[in-house]
Amino acid sequence: MKTDLDALLTAPYVFIDDHVVPCRRIGRPPKLTDAELLCLAVAQVLLGFPSARHWMRFAHARLGHLIPYLPQQSAYNKRLNAAGPLIPQVTEALARQVPTWHDNLRLIDSTPLPCAASRETAKRSGLAGHAGYGYCRSHSRYFWGFRLHLVTAAESMPVTWCLANPKLGEREVMTALLERDRRLVRTEQVILADKGFAGREFEAFVTDRLGAHLVRPDRKDEPFRFGTIARVRQWIEAVIDTLKGQLSLEQHGGRTPAGVLARTAQRLLALATAIWHNWHTGATAKRSLIAYDH
C-alpha cells in the first residue's frame, strides 16, 4: 500500500463506506456521500487549509479525480457541521483496528481551545453561554473558548474526547468523560497523566471505579512514587503538539457549538486516519504526517 495522500483517502473511504456509515435505503442518494465528505474533511486538515473557502477552490484541482462531486463552501460547511456526531464514531472504529487499542496504556491530557481573541468578539459570538475564560499555565496566558480533554493510545491514536468550559476542573471533566466511556477503559490498564490530574478523589476513581492504575509525575510535597517520568511525559505533549502544530487545532474557525465540535472532531479524525494508515503500510513513525501534507 502506498504512503501518499491519494492512498490515504482511498483506504479510509472504503473502510468507512463498508463498516461505519449506514446504507441509505429510502430517498435519492446524495451527490456527496458521508464517506466522501469525511475523506474531504481529512484532506483539508492534512493539507493545511483552515479556510473552507480556500479549501474548496483548491480541492477542485487536487481531488477532483477522487471525489466526482465537490460542493460549494456553504454546503460543505453545513454537511460538515451535521456530521459532528458521525465523526467520533468513525474515529473510534479506526482506533479499534490498530494494535495499540489492545495495549494496557492510555494517555490523558487537556489543552486550551481558543475561540475568540477579543472581549467584543466573545460578547457577540454564537458560543456565548457555552465557552468561557480560562488560563493556560504552559503559555502563561488567558483565553476564551473551550478546553479539549483527550484520551489516546500510546502512539497518539484518539480513543475518546470532549470539549468543556475551561472554568470546570480538569479532574472533574476527565472523571465524567471516563465514566461516560467506561467501556473504553479496561481493568488493569495504566493511565498516564501529568501533574494537573493529581488528587485523591481522581486517583480513587481510577483505581476503585475503573480498576486501572494512574501514573503521573510526583509533586514536590508528596513522597516518591513514580519520579518525574520526564521521558514518558513527552508522549503526552507530543499528541497536543501534533494537533496544534500540524493539524491547526487552534485555527479551527468554528463559530457555533456545532461548528467547533465538528472541526475539533475533524482534526482528531485526520490524526486517527494517518495513524491507522501508517499501521497498515508499516511506517516506522506511526504519528508521522509528512507523506500526506502535499
mmCIF file of C-alpha atoms in Angstrom, residues 84-196:
data_model
loop_
_atom_site.group_PDB
_atom_site.id
_atom_site.type_symbol
_atom_site.label_atom_id
_atom_site.label_comp_id
_atom_site.label_asym_id
_atom_site.label_seq_id
_atom_site.Cartn_x
_atom_site.Cartn_y
_atom_site.Cartn_z
ATOM 1 C CA GLY A 84 -20.326 16.181 14.012
ATOM 2 C CA PRO A 85 -21.859 13.122 15.761
ATOM 3 C CA LEU A 86 -20.709 10.747 12.998
ATOM 4 C CA ILE A 87 -17.018 11.727 13.058
ATOM 5 C CA PRO A 88 -16.268 10.358 16.578
ATOM 6 C CA GLN A 89 -17.886 7.057 15.565
ATOM 7 C CA VAL A 90 -15.527 6.786 12.611
ATOM 8 C CA THR A 91 -12.536 7.767 14.767
ATOM 9 C CA GLU A 92 -13.336 5.026 17.283
ATOM 10 C CA ALA A 93 -13.849 2.476 14.511
ATOM 11 C CA LEU A 94 -10.400 3.308 13.100
ATOM 12 C CA ALA A 95 -8.820 3.190 16.563
ATOM 13 C CA ARG A 96 -10.191 -0.310 17.138
ATOM 14 C CA GLN A 97 -8.281 -1.543 14.069
ATOM 15 C CA VAL A 98 -4.758 -0.750 15.336
ATOM 16 C CA PRO A 99 -2.713 -2.965 17.713
ATOM 17 C CA THR A 100 -2.357 -0.291 20.420
ATOM 18 C CA TRP A 101 -6.113 -0.440 21.026
ATOM 19 C CA HIS A 102 -5.409 -3.633 22.969
ATOM 20 C CA ASP A 103 -2.421 -2.204 24.883
ATOM 21 C CA ASN A 104 -2.596 -1.592 28.606
ATOM 22 C CA LEU A 105 -1.581 2.057 28.311
ATOM 23 C CA ARG A 106 -3.737 5.158 27.869
ATOM 24 C CA LEU A 107 -2.619 8.803 27.871
ATOM 25 C CA ILE A 108 -4.844 11.598 29.186
ATOM 26 C CA ASP A 109 -4.381 15.346 28.888
ATOM 27 C CA SER A 110 -6.227 18.586 28.243
ATOM 28 C CA THR A 111 -5.370 21.700 26.270
ATOM 29 C CA PRO A 112 -6.950 25.118 25.649
ATOM 30 C CA LEU A 113 -9.063 25.592 22.526
ATOM 31 C CA PRO A 114 -9.346 29.374 21.969
ATOM 32 C CA CYS A 115 -12.393 30.601 20.046
ATOM 33 C CA ALA A 116 -12.024 34.401 20.199
ATOM 34 C CA ALA A 117 -9.214 36.906 20.695
ATOM 35 C CA SER A 118 -11.069 39.977 21.961
ATOM 36 C CA ARG A 119 -13.774 40.768 24.505
ATOM 37 C CA GLU A 120 -16.087 42.284 21.878
ATOM 38 C CA THR A 121 -15.840 39.158 19.722
ATOM 39 C CA ALA A 122 -16.569 36.959 22.721
ATOM 40 C CA LYS A 123 -19.678 39.022 23.572
ATOM 41 C CA ARG A 124 -21.065 38.781 20.027
ATOM 42 C CA SER A 125 -20.069 35.165 19.419
ATOM 43 C CA GLY A 126 -22.602 32.395 18.913
ATOM 44 C CA LEU A 127 -20.572 30.483 21.519
ATOM 45 C CA ALA A 128 -21.580 32.860 24.313
ATOM 46 C CA GLY A 129 -23.080 30.841 27.128
ATOM 47 C CA HIS A 130 -21.097 27.768 26.132
ATOM 48 C CA ALA A 131 -17.460 28.923 26.067
ATOM 49 C CA GLY A 132 -15.707 30.698 28.925
ATOM 50 C CA TYR A 133 -12.465 32.235 30.140
ATOM 51 C CA GLY A 134 -9.599 30.034 31.239
ATOM 52 C CA TYR A 135 -5.881 30.206 31.975
ATOM 53 C CA CYS A 136 -3.171 28.303 30.122
ATOM 54 C CA ARG A 137 -0.305 27.607 32.531
ATOM 55 C CA SER A 138 2.114 26.347 29.884
ATOM 56 C CA HIS A 139 1.911 29.654 27.956
ATOM 57 C CA SER A 140 1.032 31.920 30.904
ATOM 58 C CA ARG A 141 -1.961 33.480 29.157
ATOM 59 C CA TYR A 142 -5.707 33.740 29.436
ATOM 60 C CA PHE A 143 -8.002 32.571 26.663
ATOM 61 C CA TRP A 144 -11.699 32.461 25.805
ATOM 62 C CA GLY A 145 -13.107 29.263 24.416
ATOM 63 C CA PHE A 146 -13.136 25.638 25.498
ATOM 64 C CA ARG A 147 -10.732 23.071 26.852
ATOM 65 C CA LEU A 148 -10.192 19.845 24.927
ATOM 66 C CA HIS A 149 -9.960 16.779 27.170
ATOM 67 C CA LEU A 150 -8.392 13.853 25.372
ATOM 68 C CA VAL A 151 -7.701 10.155 25.927
ATOM 69 C CA THR A 152 -5.312 8.470 23.478
ATOM 70 C CA ALA A 153 -3.385 5.261 22.956
ATOM 71 C CA ALA A 154 0.414 5.176 23.224
ATOM 72 C CA GLU A 155 1.102 6.320 19.644
ATOM 73 C CA SER A 156 -1.437 9.196 19.913
ATOM 74 C CA MET A 157 -4.431 7.382 18.410
ATOM 75 C CA PRO A 158 -7.521 9.190 19.804
ATOM 76 C CA VAL A 159 -9.716 6.944 21.958
ATOM 77 C CA THR A 160 -12.281 9.421 23.320
ATOM 78 C CA TRP A 161 -12.537 13.159 23.954
ATOM 79 C CA CYS A 162 -14.820 16.013 24.891
ATOM 80 C CA LEU A 163 -14.964 19.820 24.997
ATOM 81 C CA ALA A 164 -15.734 21.592 28.263
ATOM 82 C CA ASN A 165 -15.899 25.080 29.691
ATOM 83 C CA PRO A 166 -12.380 25.915 30.939
ATOM 84 C CA LYS A 167 -13.776 27.021 34.295
ATOM 85 C CA LEU A 168 -14.505 23.370 35.065
ATOM 86 C CA GLY A 169 -11.685 21.435 36.738
ATOM 87 C CA GLU A 170 -9.559 19.074 34.676
ATOM 88 C CA ARG A 171 -10.044 16.175 37.055
ATOM 89 C CA GLU A 172 -13.808 16.629 37.258
ATOM 90 C CA VAL A 173 -14.226 16.715 33.475
ATOM 91 C CA MET A 174 -11.919 13.746 32.921
ATOM 92 C CA THR A 175 -13.812 11.805 35.575
ATOM 93 C CA ALA A 176 -17.084 12.469 33.751
ATOM 94 C CA LEU A 177 -15.512 11.568 30.391
ATOM 95 C CA LEU A 178 -14.089 8.261 31.625
ATOM 96 C CA GLU A 179 -17.354 7.456 33.393
ATOM 97 C CA ARG A 180 -19.310 8.132 30.204
ATOM 98 C CA ASP A 181 -16.989 5.992 28.092
ATOM 99 C CA ARG A 182 -16.142 3.442 30.751
ATOM 100 C CA ARG A 183 -16.401 0.667 28.142
ATOM 101 C CA LEU A 184 -13.224 2.060 26.527
ATOM 102 C CA VAL A 185 -11.096 1.553 29.667
ATOM 103 C CA ARG A 186 -10.190 -1.973 30.697
ATOM 104 C CA THR A 187 -9.271 -3.311 34.113
ATOM 105 C CA GLU A 188 -5.545 -3.155 34.939
ATOM 106 C CA GLN A 189 -4.814 -0.549 32.267
ATOM 107 C CA VAL A 190 -2.265 2.136 33.085
ATOM 108 C CA ILE A 191 -3.490 5.717 32.654
ATOM 109 C CA LEU A 192 -0.588 8.118 32.200
ATOM 110 C CA ALA A 193 -1.237 11.744 33.151
ATOM 111 C CA ASP A 194 0.574 14.934 34.142
ATOM 112 C CA LYS A 195 0.584 16.790 37.455
ATOM 113 C CA GLY A 196 -2.685 18.520 36.680
#
